[in-house]
CSV table of C-alpha atoms in Angstrom, one decimal:
chain,number,residue,atom,x,y,z
S,148,UNK,CA,30.0,-7.9,-6.9
S,149,UNK,CA,26.3,-8.2,-6.2
S,150,UNK,CA,24.7,-7.3,-2.9
S,151,UNK,CA,21.0,-7.4,-2.1
S,152,UNK,CA,18.5,-7.2,0.7
S,153,UNK,CA,14.7,-7.5,0.9
S,154,UNK,CA,12.0,-6.2,3.1
S,155,UNK,CA,8.4,-7.1,3.7
S,156,UNK,CA,5.7,-4.8,5.2
S,157,UNK,CA,8.1,-2.3,6.6
S,158,UNK,CA,11.8,-1.5,6.6
S,159,UNK,CA,14.3,-2.5,9.2
S,160,UNK,CA,15.0,0.2,11.8
S,161,UNK,CA,18.6,1.6,12.1
S,162,UNK,CA,20.0,3.6,14.9
S,163,UNK,CA,20.9,7.2,14.1
S,164,UNK,CA,24.7,7.4,14.2
S,165,UNK,CA,25.5,10.9,13.0
S,166,UNK,CA,24.0,14.1,11.7
S,167,UNK,CA,24.0,14.4,7.9
S,168,UNK,CA,22.6,17.1,5.7
S,169,UNK,CA,19.2,16.3,4.1
S,170,UNK,CA,19.4,14.6,0.7
S,171,UNK,CA,17.8,16.7,-2.0
S,172,UNK,CA,14.8,15.2,-3.7
S,173,UNK,CA,15.8,13.9,-7.1
S,174,UNK,CA,14.1,15.0,-10.3
S,175,UNK,CA,11.1,12.7,-10.8
S,176,UNK,CA,9.6,11.4,-13.9
S,177,UNK,CA,6.3,9.6,-14.5
S,178,UNK,CA,8.0,7.2,-16.8
S,179,UNK,CA,10.7,4.6,-15.9
S,180,UNK,CA,14.3,5.1,-17.2
S,181,UNK,CA,15.7,2.5,-19.6
S,182,UNK,CA,17.3,0.6,-16.7
S,183,UNK,CA,14.1,0.8,-14.6
S,184,UNK,CA,12.1,-0.4,-17.6
S,185,UNK,CA,14.4,-3.5,-17.9
S,186,UNK,CA,13.7,-4.4,-14.3
S,187,UNK,CA,9.9,-3.7,-14.7
S,188,UNK,CA,9.8,-5.9,-17.8
S,189,UNK,CA,11.8,-8.6,-16.1
S,190,UNK,CA,9.5,-8.6,-13.0
S,191,UNK,CA,6.3,-8.8,-15.2
S,192,UNK,CA,7.9,-11.6,-17.3
S,193,UNK,CA,8.5,-13.6,-14.2
S,194,UNK,CA,4.9,-13.0,-13.0
S,195,UNK,CA,3.5,-13.9,-16.4
S,196,UNK,CA,5.4,-17.2,-16.4
S,197,UNK,CA,4.0,-17.9,-13.0
S,198,UNK,CA,0.5,-17.2,-14.1
S,199,UNK,CA,0.2,-13.9,-12.1
S,200,UNK,CA,-1.1,-10.5,-13.2
S,201,UNK,CA,1.5,-7.9,-14.2
S,202,UNK,CA,2.3,-5.1,-11.8
S,203,UNK,CA,1.3,-1.6,-12.7
S,204,UNK,CA,3.8,1.2,-12.5
S,205,UNK,CA,3.0,3.5,-9.6
S,206,UNK,CA,4.4,7.0,-9.6
S,207,UNK,CA,4.2,7.5,-5.9
S,208,UNK,CA,6.1,4.3,-5.2
S,209,UNK,CA,8.6,5.3,-7.9
S,210,UNK,CA,9.2,8.6,-6.2
S,211,UNK,CA,9.8,6.9,-2.8
S,212,UNK,CA,12.1,4.4,-4.5
S,213,UNK,CA,14.1,7.1,-6.2
S,214,UNK,CA,14.5,9.1,-3.0
S,215,UNK,CA,15.8,6.0,-1.2
S,216,UNK,CA,18.2,5.1,-4.1
S,217,UNK,CA,19.7,8.6,-3.9
S,218,UNK,CA,20.1,8.3,-0.1
S,219,UNK,CA,21.9,5.0,-0.5
S,220,UNK,CA,24.1,6.4,-3.3
S,221,UNK,CA,25.0,9.5,-1.2
S,222,UNK,CA,25.8,7.4,1.9
S,223,UNK,CA,27.2,4.5,-0.2
S,224,UNK,CA,25.1,2.1,2.0
S,225,UNK,CA,22.8,-0.8,1.1
S,226,UNK,CA,20.1,-0.6,3.7
S,227,UNK,CA,16.3,-0.5,3.8
S,228,UNK,CA,16.6,2.4,6.2
S,229,UNK,CA,19.7,4.6,5.9
S,230,UNK,CA,21.0,7.0,8.5
S,231,UNK,CA,18.5,9.7,9.4
S,232,UNK,CA,15.9,8.2,7.0
S,233,UNK,CA,12.3,7.2,7.8
S,234,UNK,CA,11.2,3.6,7.3
S,235,UNK,CA,9.7,2.3,4.0
S,236,UNK,CA,6.0,2.8,4.9
S,237,UNK,CA,6.6,6.4,5.9
S,238,UNK,CA,8.7,7.2,2.8
S,239,UNK,CA,6.0,5.7,0.5
S,240,UNK,CA,3.2,7.5,2.4
S,241,UNK,CA,5.0,10.8,2.2
S,242,UNK,CA,5.4,10.3,-1.5
S,243,UNK,CA,1.6,10.0,-1.8
S,244,UNK,CA,1.1,6.2,-1.8
S,245,UNK,CA,-1.8,4.6,0.0
S,246,UNK,CA,-1.7,0.9,0.5
S,247,UNK,CA,-2.7,-2.1,2.6
S,248,UNK,CA,0.6,-4.0,2.0
S,249,UNK,CA,4.1,-2.8,1.0
S,250,UNK,CA,7.4,-4.6,0.4
S,251,UNK,CA,10.8,-3.7,-0.9
S,252,UNK,CA,13.8,-5.2,-2.7
S,253,UNK,CA,17.2,-3.4,-2.8
S,254,UNK,CA,20.5,-4.3,-4.4
S,255,UNK,CA,23.7,-3.0,-5.8
S,256,UNK,CA,25.3,-4.6,-8.9
S,257,UNK,CA,26.8,-4.0,-12.3
S,258,UNK,CA,23.6,-3.9,-14.3
S,259,UNK,CA,19.9,-4.5,-14.2
S,260,UNK,CA,20.1,-8.1,-15.6
S,261,UNK,CA,22.6,-9.2,-12.9
S,262,UNK,CA,20.5,-7.6,-10.2
S,263,UNK,CA,17.3,-9.2,-11.3
S,264,UNK,CA,18.9,-12.6,-11.6
S,265,UNK,CA,20.3,-12.3,-8.1
S,266,UNK,CA,16.8,-11.3,-6.8
S,267,UNK,CA,15.2,-14.3,-8.5
S,268,UNK,CA,17.8,-16.7,-6.8
S,269,UNK,CA,17.1,-15.2,-3.4
S,270,UNK,CA,13.9,-16.7,-1.7
S,271,UNK,CA,12.9,-13.4,0.0
S,272,UNK,CA,13.3,-11.2,-3.1
S,273,UNK,CA,11.7,-13.8,-5.4
S,274,UNK,CA,8.7,-14.0,-3.0
S,275,UNK,CA,8.2,-10.2,-3.3
S,276,UNK,CA,8.4,-10.3,-7.1
S,277,UNK,CA,5.9,-13.3,-7.3
S,278,UNK,CA,3.6,-12.1,-4.5
S,279,UNK,CA,0.0,-12.5,-5.8
S,280,UNK,CA,-1.2,-10.0,-3.2
S,281,UNK,CA,0.7,-7.0,-4.7
S,282,UNK,CA,-0.4,-5.2,-7.8
S,283,UNK,CA,1.7,-2.1,-8.1
S,284,UNK,CA,5.4,-1.3,-8.3
S,285,UNK,CA,7.8,1.6,-8.4
S,286,UNK,CA,11.4,1.1,-9.4
S,287,UNK,CA,14.5,3.2,-9.2
S,288,UNK,CA,18.1,2.8,-10.3
S,289,UNK,CA,21.0,5.1,-9.7
S,290,UNK,CA,24.7,4.9,-10.3
S,291,UNK,CA,27.0,5.3,-7.4
S,292,UNK,CA,30.6,4.6,-6.5
S,293,UNK,CA,29.6,1.1,-5.5
S,294,UNK,CA,27.8,0.3,-8.7
S,295,UNK,CA,24.2,0.4,-9.8
S,296,UNK,CA,21.9,0.8,-6.8
S,297,UNK,CA,18.4,-0.5,-7.5
S,298,UNK,CA,15.1,-0.3,-5.5
S,299,UNK,CA,11.8,-2.1,-6.1
S,300,UNK,CA,8.9,-1.0,-4.0
S,301,UNK,CA,5.8,-3.2,-4.2
S,302,UNK,CA,2.3,-2.6,-2.8
S,303,UNK,CA,-1.3,-3.4,-2.8
S,304,UNK,CA,-2.8,0.1,-3.4
S,305,UNK,CA,-5.8,1.4,-1.7
S,306,UNK,CA,-8.0,4.0,-3.5
S,307,UNK,CA,-7.8,7.5,-2.2
S,308,UNK,CA,-11.5,8.1,-1.4
S,309,UNK,CA,-12.9,11.0,0.6
S,310,UNK,CA,-15.6,10.3,3.3
S,311,UNK,CA,-18.5,11.0,1.0
S,312,UNK,CA,-17.1,8.7,-1.7
S,313,UNK,CA,-16.7,6.0,1.0
S,314,UNK,CA,-20.3,6.4,2.1
S,315,UNK,CA,-21.5,6.3,-1.6
S,316,UNK,CA,-19.7,3.0,-2.1
S,317,UNK,CA,-21.3,1.3,0.9
S,318,UNK,CA,-24.7,2.7,0.1
S,319,UNK,CA,-24.4,1.4,-3.5
S,320,UNK,CA,-23.5,-2.1,-2.1
S,321,UNK,CA,-26.4,-2.0,0.3
S,322,UNK,CA,-28.9,-1.1,-2.4
S,323,UNK,CA,-27.5,-3.7,-4.8
S,324,UNK,CA,-28.0,-6.4,-2.2
S,325,UNK,CA,-31.6,-5.6,-1.6
S,326,UNK,CA,-31.8,-2.6,0.8
S,327,UNK,CA,-33.0,0.4,-1.2
S,328,UNK,CA,-33.6,2.6,1.9
S,329,UNK,CA,-29.9,3.3,2.5
S,330,UNK,CA,-28.6,6.8,3.1
S,331,UNK,CA,-25.8,8.7,4.7
S,332,UNK,CA,-26.7,10.4,8.0
S,333,UNK,CA,-25.0,12.6,10.6
S,334,UNK,CA,-26.0,10.1,13.3
S,335,UNK,CA,-24.2,7.3,11.5
S,336,UNK,CA,-21.2,9.5,11.1
S,337,UNK,CA,-21.1,10.4,14.8
S,338,UNK,CA,-21.6,6.7,15.6
S,339,UNK,CA,-18.7,5.8,13.4
S,340,UNK,CA,-16.4,7.9,15.7
S,341,UNK,CA,-17.6,6.2,18.9
S,342,UNK,CA,-15.8,3.1,20.3
S,343,UNK,CA,-19.2,1.6,21.2
S,344,UNK,CA,-22.9,2.4,21.3
S,345,UNK,CA,-24.6,4.8,18.9
S,346,UNK,CA,-25.6,8.4,18.4
S,347,UNK,CA,-29.2,9.4,17.9
S,348,UNK,CA,-32.3,7.2,17.5
S,349,UNK,CA,-32.1,3.5,18.4
S,350,UNK,CA,-31.2,1.0,15.8
S,351,UNK,CA,-31.9,-2.7,15.5
S,352,UNK,CA,-28.4,-3.5,14.5
S,353,UNK,CA,-25.1,-1.5,14.5
S,354,UNK,CA,-21.8,-2.4,13.0
S,355,UNK,CA,-18.5,-0.6,12.7
S,356,UNK,CA,-15.9,-2.0,10.5
S,357,UNK,CA,-12.5,-1.0,9.1
S,358,UNK,CA,-11.4,-2.3,5.7
S,359,UNK,CA,-9.0,-1.5,2.9
S,360,UNK,CA,-11.5,-2.7,0.2
S,361,UNK,CA,-14.9,-1.2,-0.2
S,362,UNK,CA,-16.0,-3.5,-3.0
S,363,UNK,CA,-17.8,-5.8,-0.7
S,364,UNK,CA,-19.7,-5.7,2.6
S,365,UNK,CA,-18.6,-7.6,5.7
S,366,UNK,CA,-20.1,-11.1,5.8
S,367,UNK,CA,-22.2,-10.4,9.0
S,368,UNK,CA,-23.7,-7.2,7.5
S,369,UNK,CA,-24.3,-8.9,4.2
S,370,UNK,CA,-26.2,-11.7,5.8
S,371,UNK,CA,-28.3,-9.2,7.7
S,372,UNK,CA,-29.2,-7.3,4.5
S,373,UNK,CA,-30.1,-10.5,2.6
S,374,UNK,CA,-32.3,-11.7,5.4
S,375,UNK,CA,-34.7,-8.9,4.5
S,376,UNK,CA,-35.3,-8.2,8.2
S,377,UNK,CA,-34.4,-4.5,7.8
S,378,UNK,CA,-35.9,-1.8,5.6
S,379,UNK,CA,-33.5,1.1,6.2
S,380,UNK,CA,-29.8,1.7,6.6
S,381,UNK,CA,-27.9,4.8,7.9
S,382,UNK,CA,-24.3,5.0,6.7
S,383,UNK,CA,-21.5,7.1,8.0
S,384,UNK,CA,-17.7,7.2,7.4
S,385,UNK,CA,-15.3,8.8,9.8
S,386,UNK,CA,-11.8,7.9,8.6
S,387,UNK,CA,-9.8,4.9,9.7
S,388,UNK,CA,-6.7,4.4,11.8
S,389,UNK,CA,-4.2,5.3,9.0
S,390,UNK,CA,-0.5,4.9,9.8
S,391,UNK,CA,1.9,6.4,7.3
S,392,UNK,CA,0.7,5.1,3.9
S,393,UNK,CA,-1.2,2.2,5.4
S,394,UNK,CA,-4.9,3.1,4.7
S,395,UNK,CA,-8.1,1.8,6.2
S,396,UNK,CA,-11.7,3.0,5.8
S,397,UNK,CA,-13.8,3.1,8.9
S,398,UNK,CA,-17.6,2.9,8.4
S,399,UNK,CA,-20.7,2.6,10.6
S,400,UNK,CA,-23.9,1.1,9.4
S,401,UNK,CA,-27.2,1.3,11.4
S,402,UNK,CA,-30.0,-1.0,10.4
S,403,UNK,CA,-33.7,-0.5,11.2
């Protein structure tokens, strides 16, 4: 018998029906087991055939997947959110993952080959495996009374940058696009925390933005910089509206 479910962005909620003792955290490894390696290789073979980049193994996602696999085995349930268990995004965030997108496949079957074949013949699971917007995966397999339980957690990771590193990234982009007078300032940091207006001296242009990728500037800000109408920029980071593992950078830039 093969059973499988899939989840995109977040796990399905499930009413708490009874009190259960907490499931101990399984011993974790930074390397996939033989069965997990078979699933990883199968996923990347499918992606290669479809002209997609291979997925990189993510230890934090693997830790979340293994914890979930153990819960499913202990309760003998095939669910994205078992009894007294947090949803997918919270599990992954608690394991240390930071991401802008997350999805999950789960199944129980006799072996990895049968499970992967079933996923590839299911539109939702196949979509997760061949999603061009994800680049990382953590996989877990665990034997239970119902068979081999398997979990694949996919994500688009977000780099774990502190506030100073975020500011440095934006300053570097401003300078490379023709605005050498860019620096981090306390006024910009205070402005970043405000819903509107600015802190300190007036500025000709103020923008606050939240992004998951600091490798490019917002289009409006980039156009301003390339217009050469401004000579200085003040940059401040203040932390985005992170929820569980979903990570966003919040930045303010003041142009004069």
